[in-house]
Coordinates of C-alpha atoms and ligand atoms in Angstrom, one line a residue:
M1 CA 16.1 54.8 16.2
K2 CA 14.1 51.6 16.5
I3 CA 14.9 49.1 13.8
S4 CA 13.5 45.7 12.9
I5 CA 15.6 43.3 10.8
I6 CA 14.0 40.4 9.0
G7 CA 16.4 37.4 8.6
A8 CA 19.1 36.8 11.2
G9 CA 21.7 35.4 8.9
Y10 CA 25.1 37.0 8.5
V11 CA 23.7 40.1 6.7
G12 CA 20.8 40.6 9.1
L13 CA 22.7 40.0 12.3
S14 CA 25.8 42.0 11.2
T15 CA 23.4 44.9 10.3
A16 CA 21.8 44.6 13.7
L17 CA 25.1 44.5 15.6
G18 CA 26.5 47.4 13.5
L19 CA 23.4 49.5 14.2
A20 CA 23.3 48.5 17.9
H21 CA 27.0 49.6 18.1
H22 CA 25.7 53.1 17.0
G23 CA 23.1 53.0 19.8
H24 CA 20.1 52.0 17.7
S25 CA 17.6 49.5 19.2
C26 CA 17.3 46.4 17.0
I27 CA 14.7 43.6 16.8
C28 CA 15.9 40.6 14.8
V29 CA 13.2 38.5 13.3
D30 CA 13.7 35.0 12.0
R31 CA 11.4 32.0 11.4
N32 CA 14.0 29.7 12.9
E33 CA 13.2 29.4 16.5
K34 CA 16.5 27.9 17.5
K35 CA 18.4 30.7 15.8
V36 CA 16.2 33.2 17.7
N37 CA 16.8 31.5 21.1
D38 CA 20.5 31.2 20.4
I39 CA 20.8 34.9 19.6
N40 CA 19.0 35.9 22.7
K41 CA 21.4 33.6 24.7
G42 CA 24.4 35.3 23.0
I43 CA 25.2 32.5 20.5
P44 CA 25.7 33.8 17.0
P45 CA 24.3 31.6 14.2
F46 CA 27.5 31.8 12.2
Y47 CA 31.2 32.0 12.9
E48 CA 33.0 35.3 12.5
E49 CA 35.7 36.7 14.7
D50 CA 34.4 39.2 17.3
V51 CA 30.8 38.6 16.5
A52 CA 30.1 36.8 19.7
D53 CA 31.7 39.7 21.6
S54 CA 29.6 42.3 19.7
L55 CA 26.5 40.3 20.3
K56 CA 27.2 40.1 24.0
E57 CA 27.8 43.8 24.2
A58 CA 24.5 44.5 22.3
L59 CA 22.6 42.1 24.6
D60 CA 24.1 43.6 27.7
K61 CA 23.0 47.1 26.6
K62 CA 19.6 45.7 25.7
L63 CA 20.0 47.0 22.2
I64 CA 19.2 43.7 20.5
F65 CA 16.4 41.2 20.8
A66 CA 15.4 38.3 18.6
T67 CA 11.9 37.0 18.0
T68 CA 9.8 35.0 15.5
D69 CA 7.0 37.6 15.8
Y70 CA 6.9 39.9 12.8
T71 CA 4.0 41.9 14.0
H72 CA 5.7 42.8 17.3
A73 CA 8.9 43.7 15.4
V74 CA 7.2 45.9 12.8
Q75 CA 4.9 47.6 15.3
N76 CA 7.8 48.4 17.6
S77 CA 10.1 49.9 15.1
D78 CA 10.4 52.8 12.6
I79 CA 12.3 51.0 9.9
T80 CA 12.3 47.3 8.8
F81 CA 15.3 46.0 6.9
I82 CA 14.8 42.9 4.8
C83 CA 17.9 40.7 5.0
V84 CA 16.6 37.3 3.8
G85 CA 18.4 35.1 1.3
T86 CA 17.8 35.3 -2.4
P87 CA 19.3 32.0 -3.6
S88 CA 19.4 30.8 -7.2
K89 CA 16.9 28.5 -8.7
V90 CA 18.1 25.5 -10.7
D91 CA 17.9 27.6 -13.9
G92 CA 20.1 30.3 -12.4
S93 CA 17.3 32.8 -12.0
I94 CA 16.6 34.3 -8.6
D95 CA 14.4 32.7 -6.0
L96 CA 12.3 35.4 -4.3
S97 CA 10.2 33.2 -2.1
Q98 CA 11.8 34.4 1.2
I99 CA 11.3 38.0 0.1
T100 CA 7.6 37.3 -0.7
N101 CA 7.1 35.7 2.7
A102 CA 8.8 38.7 4.4
A103 CA 6.7 41.1 2.4
Q104 CA 3.5 39.3 3.4
S105 CA 4.4 39.3 7.1
I106 CA 5.5 42.9 7.1
A107 CA 2.4 44.1 5.2
T108 CA 0.1 42.2 7.6
A109 CA 1.8 43.9 10.5
M110 CA 1.6 47.3 8.8
K111 CA -2.1 47.0 8.3
N112 CA -2.7 47.6 12.0
K113 CA 0.0 50.2 12.4
N114 CA -1.1 53.8 12.3
S115 CA 2.3 55.6 12.1
Y116 CA 4.6 55.9 9.1
H117 CA 6.9 53.0 8.6
V118 CA 9.9 52.5 6.2
V119 CA 10.6 49.1 4.6
C120 CA 14.1 48.8 3.2
I121 CA 15.4 45.9 1.2
K122 CA 19.0 44.9 1.9
S123 CA 18.8 41.5 0.2
T124 CA 20.3 41.3 -3.3
V125 CA 17.4 41.6 -5.8
L126 CA 17.4 42.3 -9.5
P127 CA 16.8 45.8 -10.7
G128 CA 13.1 46.6 -10.8
T129 CA 12.2 44.2 -8.0
A130 CA 11.6 46.8 -5.2
E131 CA 9.4 49.1 -7.3
G132 CA 7.9 46.6 -9.8
V133 CA 7.2 43.7 -7.5
F134 CA 7.8 44.3 -3.8
K135 CA 5.9 47.6 -3.6
K136 CA 2.8 46.0 -5.0
W137 CA 2.9 43.1 -2.6
L138 CA 3.2 45.5 0.3
E139 CA 0.4 47.7 -1.0
N140 CA -2.0 44.9 -1.7
E141 CA -1.5 43.1 1.6
S142 CA -1.5 46.1 3.8
G143 CA -4.1 48.2 2.0
K144 CA -1.7 51.2 2.3
K145 CA 0.0 53.4 -0.3
A146 CA 3.8 53.4 -0.7
G147 CA 5.2 56.9 -0.6
I148 CA 2.3 58.1 1.5
D149 CA 1.4 55.7 4.3
F150 CA 4.8 53.9 4.3
G151 CA 8.2 54.4 2.8
L152 CA 10.2 52.1 0.6
A153 CA 14.0 52.0 0.1
M154 CA 16.7 49.6 -1.1
S155 CA 20.1 49.9 0.5
P156 CA 22.4 47.1 -0.7
E157 CA 25.0 45.5 1.6
F158 CA 28.6 45.2 0.6
L159 CA 29.7 43.0 3.6
R160 CA 32.3 40.3 3.1
E161 CA 31.6 37.2 5.1
G162 CA 34.2 36.9 7.8
F163 CA 34.4 40.7 8.1
A164 CA 30.7 41.6 8.0
V165 CA 30.4 43.6 11.2
Q166 CA 33.7 45.3 10.5
D167 CA 32.6 46.2 6.9
F168 CA 29.2 47.4 8.2
L169 CA 31.0 49.8 10.6
S170 CA 33.6 51.0 8.1
P171 CA 31.8 51.1 4.7
D172 CA 33.4 52.5 1.6
R173 CA 30.0 54.0 0.7
I174 CA 26.4 53.8 1.7
V175 CA 24.0 53.5 -1.2
I176 CA 20.4 54.5 -0.5
G177 CA 17.8 53.8 -3.2
E178 CA 14.6 55.6 -2.5
L179 CA 11.0 55.6 -3.7
D180 CA 10.7 59.1 -2.5
K181 CA 12.6 61.7 -0.5
R182 CA 10.9 60.9 2.8
S183 CA 11.9 57.3 2.7
G184 CA 15.6 58.2 1.8
D185 CA 15.7 60.8 4.6
A186 CA 14.6 58.3 7.2
L187 CA 17.4 56.0 6.1
E188 CA 20.0 58.7 5.9
K189 CA 19.3 59.7 9.5
L190 CA 20.4 56.2 10.6
Y191 CA 23.8 56.7 9.0
T192 CA 24.6 60.3 10.1
D193 CA 27.6 59.3 12.3
F194 CA 29.1 56.9 9.7
N195 CA 32.3 58.2 8.1
A196 CA 31.4 57.3 4.5
P197 CA 30.0 59.0 1.4
I198 CA 26.2 58.5 1.2
M199 CA 24.8 58.2 -2.3
R200 CA 21.1 58.6 -2.8
T201 CA 19.5 57.3 -5.9
S202 CA 16.5 55.4 -7.4
L203 CA 15.5 52.0 -6.2
K204 CA 16.5 50.2 -9.4
T205 CA 19.9 52.0 -9.6
A206 CA 20.7 50.8 -6.0
E207 CA 19.7 47.3 -7.0
M208 CA 22.0 47.4 -10.0
I209 CA 24.9 48.9 -8.1
K210 CA 25.0 45.8 -5.9
Y211 CA 25.0 43.4 -8.9
A212 CA 27.5 45.5 -10.8
S213 CA 29.9 45.6 -7.8
N214 CA 29.9 41.9 -7.2
A215 CA 30.1 41.1 -11.0
F216 CA 33.0 43.5 -11.3
L217 CA 34.9 42.0 -8.4
A218 CA 34.3 38.5 -9.7
T219 CA 35.7 39.7 -13.1
K220 CA 38.7 41.1 -11.4
V221 CA 39.4 37.9 -9.6
T222 CA 38.9 35.9 -12.8
F223 CA 41.2 38.2 -14.7
I224 CA 44.0 37.7 -12.2
N225 CA 43.4 33.9 -12.1
E226 CA 43.8 33.6 -15.9
L227 CA 46.8 35.9 -15.8
G228 CA 48.2 33.7 -13.0
N229 CA 47.9 30.6 -15.2
L230 CA 49.9 32.3 -17.9
C231 CA 52.5 33.7 -15.5
K232 CA 53.0 30.3 -14.0
K233 CA 53.9 28.9 -17.5
L234 CA 56.3 31.9 -18.1
G235 CA 58.0 31.6 -14.6
I236 CA 56.6 34.9 -13.4
D237 CA 55.1 35.4 -10.0
V238 CA 51.6 36.7 -10.5
Y239 CA 51.4 38.1 -7.0
E240 CA 54.4 40.4 -7.8
V241 CA 52.6 41.4 -11.0
A242 CA 49.4 42.1 -9.0
R243 CA 51.4 44.2 -6.6
G244 CA 52.9 46.2 -9.5
M245 CA 49.4 46.7 -10.9
G246 CA 47.8 47.6 -7.6
Y247 CA 49.8 50.7 -7.1
D248 CA 47.9 52.2 -9.9
K249 CA 44.9 54.0 -8.3
R250 CA 42.7 53.2 -11.2
I251 CA 43.3 49.4 -10.6
A252 CA 43.8 49.3 -6.8
P253 CA 45.4 46.3 -5.1
H254 CA 42.3 44.6 -3.7
F255 CA 40.8 41.4 -5.2
L256 CA 43.9 40.6 -7.2
N257 CA 44.7 37.4 -5.2
A258 CA 45.0 34.7 -7.8
G259 CA 43.8 31.2 -6.8
C260 CA 41.6 28.2 -7.4
G261 CA 38.5 30.2 -8.4
F262 CA 35.8 32.1 -6.6
G263 CA 33.0 30.6 -4.6
G264 CA 30.6 31.5 -1.8
S265 CA 27.0 32.4 -1.7
C266 CA 27.3 35.7 -3.6
F267 CA 29.6 35.9 -6.6
P268 CA 28.5 32.7 -8.4
K269 CA 24.8 33.3 -7.9
D270 CA 24.9 37.1 -8.5
V271 CA 27.0 36.8 -11.7
S272 CA 24.6 34.1 -13.0
A273 CA 21.5 36.2 -12.1
L274 CA 22.9 39.2 -13.9
V275 CA 23.8 37.1 -17.0
S276 CA 20.2 35.9 -17.0
L277 CA 19.0 39.5 -16.9
F278 CA 21.3 40.4 -19.9
K279 CA 19.8 37.5 -21.8
K280 CA 16.2 38.4 -20.9
E281 CA 16.8 41.9 -22.2
H282 CA 18.6 40.5 -25.4
E283 CA 21.9 42.2 -24.6
N284 CA 25.3 40.7 -24.9
S285 CA 26.9 39.5 -21.7
D286 CA 30.2 38.3 -23.3
V287 CA 32.4 39.5 -20.4
L288 CA 30.3 37.8 -17.7
D289 CA 29.7 34.7 -19.7
A290 CA 33.5 34.4 -19.9
V291 CA 33.9 35.0 -16.2
L292 CA 31.6 32.1 -15.4
K293 CA 33.2 29.8 -18.0
S294 CA 36.7 30.7 -16.8
N295 CA 35.8 30.2 -13.1
T296 CA 34.4 26.7 -13.8
A297 CA 37.7 25.8 -15.5
Q298 CA 39.8 27.4 -12.8
K299 CA 38.0 25.3 -10.1
K300 CA 39.1 22.1 -11.9
K301 CA 42.8 23.1 -12.1
I302 CA 44.0 22.0 -8.7
V303 CA 42.9 18.4 -9.2
E304 CA 44.3 18.4 -12.7
I305 CA 47.7 19.4 -11.3
L306 CA 47.4 16.6 -8.7
K307 CA 46.5 14.1 -11.4
N308 CA 49.6 15.0 -13.4
K309 CA 51.7 14.0 -10.3
I310 CA 49.9 11.0 -9.0
D311 CA 46.8 8.8 -9.6
P312 CA 44.6 9.8 -6.7
A313 CA 42.8 6.3 -6.7
G314 CA 43.2 4.8 -3.2
K315 CA 45.5 7.6 -2.1
K316 CA 45.1 9.6 1.0
I317 CA 44.6 13.2 0.0
A318 CA 44.6 15.9 2.7
V319 CA 42.3 18.8 1.9
L320 CA 43.1 21.8 4.2
G321 CA 40.4 24.6 4.2
L322 CA 36.8 23.7 3.4
A323 CA 35.0 27.1 3.9
F324 CA 34.6 29.1 0.6
K325 CA 37.3 31.4 2.1
E326 CA 39.1 32.0 5.3
N327 CA 37.5 33.4 8.5
T328 CA 34.1 31.9 8.0
D329 CA 32.4 28.5 8.5
D330 CA 30.3 29.0 5.3
V331 CA 30.8 26.3 2.7
R332 CA 28.1 27.4 0.2
D333 CA 29.5 27.0 -3.3
S334 CA 33.0 26.5 -1.8
V335 CA 35.6 25.4 -4.4
A336 CA 36.5 22.7 -1.9
I337 CA 33.1 21.0 -2.7
D338 CA 34.0 20.7 -6.4
V339 CA 37.5 19.4 -5.5
I340 CA 36.2 16.8 -3.0
K341 CA 33.6 15.6 -5.5
E342 CA 36.3 15.2 -8.1
L343 CA 38.6 13.4 -5.7
K344 CA 35.8 11.0 -4.7
K345 CA 35.1 10.4 -8.4
H346 CA 38.7 9.3 -8.7
S347 CA 38.3 7.0 -5.6
A348 CA 40.7 9.0 -3.4
N349 CA 40.5 8.8 0.4
V350 CA 39.8 12.4 1.4
Y351 CA 41.0 13.6 4.8
A352 CA 39.5 17.1 5.3
Y353 CA 40.3 19.8 7.8
D354 CA 39.0 23.3 8.4
P355 CA 39.3 25.3 11.6
M356 CA 35.6 26.2 11.6
A357 CA 33.8 24.5 8.7
N358 CA 34.2 20.7 9.3
G359 CA 30.6 20.5 10.7
N360 CA 29.0 22.3 7.7
M361 CA 31.0 20.2 5.2
K362 CA 30.0 17.0 7.0
K363 CA 26.4 17.8 6.0
I364 CA 27.4 17.7 2.3
F365 CA 30.0 14.9 2.5
P366 CA 29.2 12.7 5.5
D367 CA 31.4 9.9 4.0
I368 CA 34.8 11.4 4.0
T369 CA 37.2 11.7 7.1
Y370 CA 37.4 14.9 9.0
A371 CA 40.5 15.7 11.0
D372 CA 40.7 17.9 14.1
T373 CA 44.1 19.3 13.3
P374 CA 46.1 19.8 10.1
T375 CA 48.7 17.3 11.3
E376 CA 46.0 14.6 11.6
A377 CA 44.9 15.3 8.0
L378 CA 48.5 15.3 6.8
K379 CA 49.6 12.1 8.5
D380 CA 50.6 9.5 5.9
A381 CA 48.9 11.6 3.2
D382 CA 50.1 11.2 -0.4
A383 CA 49.2 14.8 -1.3
C384 CA 47.9 18.0 0.3
L385 CA 45.6 20.5 -1.3
I386 CA 45.3 24.0 0.4
M387 CA 41.8 25.4 -0.4
A388 CA 41.3 28.4 2.0
A389 CA 43.8 31.0 3.2
W390 CA 43.3 30.5 7.0
G391 CA 45.9 32.3 9.0
E392 CA 46.8 29.1 10.9
F393 CA 48.1 27.5 7.6
A394 CA 50.7 30.3 7.4
E395 CA 52.1 28.8 10.6
L396 CA 52.7 25.4 9.1
A397 CA 56.4 24.4 8.6
D398 CA 58.3 21.6 6.8
S399 CA 58.2 19.7 10.1
D400 CA 54.3 19.6 9.9
F401 CA 54.4 18.2 6.4
A402 CA 57.1 15.7 7.4
V403 CA 54.4 13.3 8.5
M404 CA 53.2 12.9 4.9
N405 CA 53.8 9.8 3.0
N406 CA 54.7 11.8 -0.1
K407 CA 55.3 15.5 0.1
I408 CA 53.1 16.9 -2.6
I409 CA 51.7 20.3 -1.6
I410 CA 49.4 22.2 -4.0
E411 CA 48.1 25.5 -3.0
G412 CA 44.8 26.8 -4.2
R413 CA 45.2 29.9 -2.1
K414 CA 48.6 31.4 -1.5
I415 CA 49.1 31.2 2.2
L416 CA 52.0 29.0 3.2
D417 CA 55.2 30.7 4.4
R418 CA 57.9 30.0 1.8
T419 CA 60.6 30.5 4.3
Q420 CA 59.1 27.6 6.4
V421 CA 57.8 25.2 3.8
S422 CA 59.6 24.0 0.7
G423 CA 58.4 22.3 -2.4
I424 CA 55.1 24.1 -2.8
E425 CA 53.3 24.3 -6.1
G426 CA 50.5 26.9 -6.5
V427 CA 47.5 26.5 -8.8
C428 CA 48.7 29.5 -10.8
W429 CA 52.1 30.3 -9.3
Ligands
UGA501 C1 31.1 39.3 -1.6 C2 31.5 40.8 -1.8 O1 32.9 41.0 -1.6 C3 30.8 41.7 -0.7 O2 31.1 43.1 -1.0 C4 29.3 41.4 -0.9 O3 28.5 42.2 0.1 C5 29.0 40.0 -0.7 O4 29.7 39.2 -1.7 C6 27.5 39.7 -0.8 O5 27.0 40.0 -1.9 O6 26.8 39.5 0.2 P1 31.9 37.4 0.1 O7 31.1 36.5 -0.9 O8 31.6 37.3 1.5 O9 31.6 38.9 -0.3 O10 33.4 37.1 -0.1 P2 34.6 37.7 -0.9 O11 35.7 38.1 0.0 O12 34.2 38.7 -1.9 O13 35.2 36.4 -1.7 C7 34.4 35.8 -2.7 C8 35.2 34.7 -3.4 O14 36.3 35.3 -4.2 C9 35.9 33.8 -2.4 O15 35.9 32.4 -2.9 C10 37.3 34.3 -2.4 O16 38.3 33.3 -2.0 C11 37.5 34.7 -3.8 N1 38.6 35.7 -4.0 C12 38.4 37.0 -3.4 C13 39.7 35.4 -4.7 O17 39.9 34.3 -5.2 N2 40.7 36.4 -4.8 C14 40.5 37.6 -4.3 O18 41.4 38.5 -4.5 C15 39.4 37.9 -3.6

């Protein structure tokens, strides 16, 4: 099938690469000309293992093409996916401006298209957005009728950054929210050779499934973080407890890695937006209120542990891992940002290192020192904080930490190899 995808970020490009892998022809649309030119040259706009290879493969097969031209993209495709960002506003509510812009451009293009076209939202939007807001925008601008002249669907993405293409190709489920059967049928046809259950439902149920999934996972992480804090006090390894819990199919072993709190562009904003919706509807959101409160406290723990050991003022503190998690260069809402802010507040000299995210963090903190290797960051350091579970940190040994001035190692993510490194303290282990 011919697909157009609005927004060439990690969701949009991963969707395009996944669909191209299944032989569909994809046009990526983005307003950012540099991004468009890079994609056409085979340069992905974000780091993820194997993405450059998948992009090269898709370009070689001529199954992917990027453009800034919405009209061309809509007129030369059967389905348009909307994969633009829906960031939080200052008050925590959702900013739909990118969705509005996309709707306007698609509707203008649909005005002059005679054949049936399906528009599918993949971006995370609050329940009621597709049917209550988005449909009207498209109808008003295009002069066409949803459910007759064009189709409307909402199919949330469940892709983890760092594994987005892999997750797209091997989904646990595919959720298709549909305005009408014809729209859902068009979407389902795309996924016929995917080995995953397909659930068809209403637009607003699909929208809620996305929020509920992220909020539940954030709750699971928060639960294990709090349990970890208690286990640490009692001399119990929370990772062993998690393993024992995870064998229970009702609990499952995933997302039970205790640590320094969750970050990223999804969990914090999605939980906040869902909480705002609870409040708007005058319903209690006690569980999710507690998740946000607990995560804020958890993010502070690692520096508190450090301060109990040394006064960070004037000390060299190595911060290893800046991305919000391993295998990505994304630093949005990374816990490392909170930690660096706190260290700077205490006049520490921060030496930061990340295999992929130094450049992105430099845009936020141009005034700290960035190292090209862990050893460079560790040299003469008075303490080391591990903030992301990059595989290369598992290779570090006592000999690497021997260059430190003072061997204080505090892990925010459990990654160091205990047989190779001694004297590690974890944030909650
Ligand atoms: C999350 C969801 O996992 C995806 O299913 C969803 O599609 C995506 O949001 C989205 O809405 O776009 P992502 O934010 O990429 O994916 O990253 P996760 O792997 O979920 O991690 C989120 C945060 O939780 C990270 O800071 C991570 O370090 C932390 N985490 C995760 C833990 O502290 N412990 C865990 O066991 C798992």
